[in-house]
Short mmCIF file of C-alpha atoms and ligand atoms in Angstrom, two decimals:
data_model
loop_
_atom_site.label_atom_id
_atom_site.label_comp_id
_atom_site.label_asym_id
_atom_site.label_seq_id
_atom_site.Cartn_x
_atom_site.Cartn_y
_atom_site.Cartn_z
CA MET A 1 -3.95 -35.76 47.96
CA ASP A 2 -0.97 -35.84 49.60
CA GLU A 3 0.40 -32.86 51.62
CA VAL A 4 2.52 -31.51 48.95
CA GLU A 5 0.42 -31.84 46.29
CA LYS A 6 -2.15 -29.91 48.14
CA LYS A 7 0.18 -27.11 48.51
CA THR A 8 1.31 -27.27 45.21
CA ALA A 9 -2.54 -26.99 44.33
CA GLU A 10 -2.57 -24.03 46.44
CA LEU A 11 0.31 -22.54 45.37
CA THR A 12 -0.76 -22.68 41.50
CA ALA A 13 -4.39 -21.45 42.42
CA ALA A 14 -2.52 -18.14 44.34
CA LEU A 15 -0.43 -17.79 41.38
CA GLU A 16 -3.39 -17.86 38.60
CA LEU A 17 -4.95 -15.06 40.43
CA LEU A 18 -1.90 -13.10 41.19
CA THR A 19 -1.41 -12.85 37.65
CA GLN A 20 -5.33 -12.18 36.80
CA SER A 21 -4.63 -8.87 38.36
CA TYR A 22 -1.47 -8.43 37.24
CA ASP A 23 -2.98 -8.60 33.94
CA ASP A 24 -6.13 -6.19 35.56
CA THR A 25 -3.18 -3.45 36.05
CA LEU A 26 -1.71 -3.75 32.77
CA GLU A 27 -5.30 -3.29 30.95
CA ALA A 28 -5.78 -0.04 33.53
CA LEU A 29 -2.45 1.28 32.08
CA GLY A 30 -3.37 0.30 28.23
CA SER A 31 -6.78 2.09 28.91
CA ALA A 32 -4.99 5.21 30.65
CA LEU A 33 -3.65 5.59 27.02
CA GLU A 34 -6.35 4.87 25.43
CA LEU A 35 -8.21 7.97 27.24
CA LYS A 36 -5.35 10.18 25.14
CA ASP A 37 -5.59 8.12 21.81
CA ALA A 38 -8.31 5.50 21.20
CA GLU A 39 -6.74 4.75 18.07
CA THR A 40 -3.68 3.82 20.10
CA ALA A 41 -5.52 1.29 22.54
CA ALA A 42 -6.89 -0.53 19.06
CA HIS A 43 -3.52 -0.57 17.71
CA PHE A 44 -1.64 -2.42 20.88
CA GLN A 45 -4.68 -4.60 20.81
CA ARG A 46 -3.88 -5.76 17.32
CA VAL A 47 -0.33 -5.65 17.76
CA ALA A 48 -0.55 -8.10 20.31
CA ALA A 49 -2.40 -10.53 18.54
CA TYR A 50 -0.28 -10.51 15.75
CA THR A 51 2.42 -11.12 18.01
CA ILE A 52 0.89 -14.18 19.68
CA SER A 53 0.39 -15.63 16.55
CA ILE A 54 4.02 -15.38 14.86
CA ALA A 55 5.40 -16.21 18.24
CA LYS A 56 3.32 -19.42 18.64
CA THR A 57 4.62 -20.18 15.45
CA VAL A 58 8.29 -19.51 16.22
CA PRO A 59 7.46 -21.26 18.59
CA VAL A 60 8.28 -20.17 21.86
CA SER A 61 7.64 -21.30 25.48
CA ARG A 62 4.43 -20.43 27.43
CA GLU A 63 6.02 -18.42 30.04
CA TYR A 64 8.01 -16.44 27.23
CA LEU A 65 4.61 -15.93 25.13
CA GLU A 66 2.89 -14.07 28.12
CA VAL A 67 6.06 -11.63 28.68
CA LEU A 68 5.90 -11.12 25.02
CA ALA A 69 1.96 -10.56 25.06
CA ARG A 70 2.19 -8.19 28.06
CA ALA A 71 4.95 -6.14 26.03
CA ALA A 72 3.46 -5.91 23.02
CA PHE A 73 0.06 -4.56 24.78
CA LEU A 74 2.33 -2.11 26.22
CA HIS A 75 4.83 -1.35 23.98
CA ASP A 76 3.75 2.40 23.14
CA THR A 77 2.78 3.30 26.53
CA GLY A 78 5.65 5.96 26.75
CA LYS A 79 3.80 7.94 24.15
CA MET A 80 1.69 9.24 27.24
CA ALA A 81 4.13 11.17 27.64
CA ILE A 82 4.20 12.70 24.07
CA PRO A 83 2.90 16.29 23.27
CA ASP A 84 -0.80 15.54 21.64
CA LYS A 85 0.59 18.05 18.52
CA ILE A 86 3.29 15.78 18.04
CA LEU A 87 1.43 12.51 18.52
CA ARG A 88 -1.68 13.75 16.41
CA LYS A 89 0.23 15.63 14.09
CA PRO A 90 -1.78 14.94 10.60
CA GLY A 91 1.33 14.71 8.70
CA PRO A 92 4.81 13.35 8.50
CA LEU A 93 6.94 14.50 11.32
CA ASP A 94 9.75 16.90 11.11
CA ASP A 95 13.31 15.82 11.93
CA SER A 96 13.09 17.46 15.93
CA GLU A 97 9.56 16.11 16.26
CA LYS A 98 10.93 12.69 15.44
CA LEU A 99 13.87 13.29 17.65
CA ILE A 100 10.91 13.68 20.42
CA MET A 101 8.59 10.94 19.18
CA ARG A 102 11.88 8.74 19.60
CA THR A 103 11.87 9.05 23.45
CA HIS A 104 8.68 6.77 23.70
CA CYS A 105 10.96 3.44 24.10
CA GLU A 106 12.69 4.65 26.92
CA ILE A 107 9.94 6.49 28.64
CA GLY A 108 7.97 3.13 28.29
CA TYR A 109 10.88 1.39 29.54
CA ASN A 110 11.09 3.50 32.73
CA MET A 111 7.83 3.26 33.32
CA LEU A 112 7.46 -0.65 33.34
CA THR A 113 10.60 -1.37 34.56
CA ARG A 114 9.51 -0.43 38.06
CA ILE A 115 7.01 -2.82 38.24
CA PRO A 116 8.77 -6.11 39.01
CA PHE A 117 6.40 -8.98 37.10
CA LEU A 118 6.96 -6.41 33.78
CA ARG A 119 10.53 -5.86 33.97
CA GLU A 120 11.50 -8.54 30.96
CA ALA A 121 8.43 -7.00 29.23
CA ALA A 122 10.37 -3.55 29.69
CA ASP A 123 13.42 -5.14 27.98
CA ILE A 124 11.57 -5.70 25.06
CA VAL A 125 9.69 -2.37 24.90
CA LEU A 126 12.96 -0.42 25.13
CA ALA A 127 14.22 -2.26 21.93
CA HIS A 128 10.86 -2.51 19.74
CA HIS A 129 12.06 -0.25 17.55
CA GLU A 130 15.45 -1.40 16.76
CA PHE A 131 16.46 -3.13 13.40
CA PHE A 132 18.11 -6.12 12.61
CA ASP A 133 21.27 -4.22 10.69
CA GLY A 134 21.63 -1.99 13.61
CA THR A 135 20.04 1.46 12.23
CA GLY A 136 17.14 1.17 14.81
CA TYR A 137 16.52 3.21 17.89
CA PRO A 138 17.42 3.70 20.65
CA ARG A 139 20.99 1.58 20.90
CA GLY A 140 21.20 1.06 17.72
CA LEU A 141 21.41 -2.92 18.67
CA ARG A 142 21.79 -5.29 15.42
CA GLY A 143 21.28 -9.04 14.94
CA GLU A 144 20.84 -11.31 18.05
CA GLN A 145 21.38 -8.70 20.66
CA ILE A 146 17.82 -7.60 20.11
CA PRO A 147 15.60 -9.89 22.60
CA LEU A 148 13.84 -11.86 20.31
CA GLY A 149 10.35 -10.65 21.25
CA ALA A 150 11.45 -7.27 19.86
CA ARG A 151 12.29 -9.38 16.73
CA ILE A 152 8.76 -10.77 16.64
CA MET A 153 7.27 -7.53 17.46
CA LEU A 154 8.84 -5.30 15.03
CA ILE A 155 7.28 -7.61 12.52
CA ALA A 156 4.03 -7.32 14.18
CA ASN A 157 4.16 -3.57 14.84
CA SER A 158 5.06 -3.08 10.84
CA LEU A 159 2.08 -5.29 9.74
CA ASP A 160 -0.56 -3.62 11.69
CA SER A 161 0.89 -0.29 10.26
CA MET A 162 0.73 -1.00 7.02
CA LEU A 163 -2.94 -2.33 7.29
CA SER A 164 -3.87 0.69 8.79
CA ASP A 165 -5.37 3.92 7.45
CA TRP A 166 -3.25 6.74 8.72
CA PRO A 167 -3.36 10.63 7.69
CA TYR A 168 -1.40 10.53 5.27
CA HIS A 169 -1.45 7.30 3.70
CA ASN A 170 -3.84 4.67 2.81
CA ALA A 171 -4.42 0.95 4.29
CA LEU A 172 -2.49 -1.61 2.08
CA PRO A 173 -3.76 -4.73 1.09
CA VAL A 174 -2.05 -7.88 3.17
CA SER A 175 -0.29 -9.56 0.30
CA HIS A 176 1.39 -5.85 -0.18
CA ALA A 177 2.09 -5.85 3.56
CA ARG A 178 3.81 -9.57 2.89
CA GLU A 179 5.74 -8.54 0.35
CA GLU A 180 7.39 -5.22 2.07
CA ILE A 181 7.97 -7.62 5.03
CA ARG A 182 10.01 -9.91 2.59
CA ARG A 183 11.91 -7.20 0.91
CA CYS A 184 12.92 -6.00 4.48
CA ALA A 185 14.37 -9.25 5.67
CA GLY A 186 18.21 -8.97 6.80
CA THR A 187 17.90 -5.29 6.58
CA GLN A 188 14.51 -4.51 9.29
CA PHE A 189 13.72 -7.67 10.37
CA ASP A 190 15.60 -11.08 11.39
CA PRO A 191 15.22 -13.10 8.28
CA LYS A 192 14.30 -16.27 10.17
CA ILE A 193 11.26 -14.20 11.67
CA VAL A 194 10.39 -13.22 7.98
CA GLU A 195 10.32 -16.71 7.20
CA VAL A 196 8.35 -17.61 10.06
CA PHE A 197 5.81 -14.83 8.91
CA LEU A 198 5.78 -15.81 5.84
CA SER A 199 4.17 -19.27 6.40
CA ILE A 200 0.99 -17.88 8.16
CA PRO A 201 -1.27 -17.75 5.22
CA GLU A 202 -2.66 -14.52 4.39
CA SER A 203 -6.63 -15.16 5.37
CA HIS A 204 -5.03 -15.90 8.95
CA TRP A 205 -4.36 -11.98 9.24
CA ILE A 206 -7.46 -10.83 7.50
CA LEU A 207 -9.42 -12.74 10.00
CA LEU A 208 -7.88 -12.06 12.97
CA ARG A 209 -7.93 -8.35 11.42
CA GLU A 210 -11.74 -8.79 11.10
CA ASN A 211 -12.21 -10.39 14.44
CA ILE A 212 -10.44 -8.04 17.08
CA GLY A 213 -12.23 -4.93 18.21
CA SER A 214 -12.74 -3.03 21.81
CA PRO A 215 -13.58 -4.34 24.14
CA LEU A 216 -11.30 -7.25 23.75
CA ARG A 217 -9.23 -7.79 26.82
CA LEU A 218 -6.01 -9.50 27.31
CA THR A 219 -6.86 -12.30 28.99
CA HIS A 220 -9.00 -12.98 26.09
CA LEU A 221 -6.45 -12.70 23.57
CA LYS A 222 -4.47 -15.07 25.50
CA ASN A 223 -7.17 -17.62 25.51
CA MET A 224 -8.14 -17.35 21.89
CA GLY A 225 -6.95 -20.27 19.62
CA LEU A 226 -4.30 -17.83 17.90
CA VAL A 227 -2.30 -20.48 16.51
CA PRO A 228 -2.55 -20.81 12.62
CA GLU A 229 -3.82 -24.15 11.10
FE1 FE2 B 301 6.80 2.58 19.09
FE1 FE2 B 302 3.24 0.54 17.81
#
């Protein structure tokens, strides 16, 4: 091995170690929110897994996939600052409560953007409730102004929401959730990503949902073969 090769190998090993400690840091952030709301932590893990599945089918680069996995895992971090009486309200929120709830995008962004290795993920977190037709929040971005990762994550986030039981609505079967996502192509969702999503068989989501549970860690998620057949 020549000197350059040796140095490169050393650098790669050091970078791998560094990435591992980064992921440990963000898992610590994730568990801080888990203390507040255990259901939210399970939601982070599922949204991360669904986001990875869709992103791999798009496909995106390996580097972007990692940014996206971190963003998905941390997308609702800003909810740490939302009062419990709103976060855990057993019914729909009124208008003033909705306004407070919506601030979780900026709060999450402000927390994460200060951490250099999470800066790109922070941009996706800020945009995770933007709609393709410009009717989302916080900035009312439209179409390709919305980062690709946020357009992918919006579908993953809605899918998980529809497949879950809530205090005021029951979980939908995967076939209904798929139809609903198809119906909202071009309004909420990027039609091109909807097409990618619909190319993934129903059985993939059923299997994935059954096999995800605490204490699955982010690093395991990334190593799992989440590519659909
Ligand atoms: Fe959110
Ligand atoms: Fe969410």
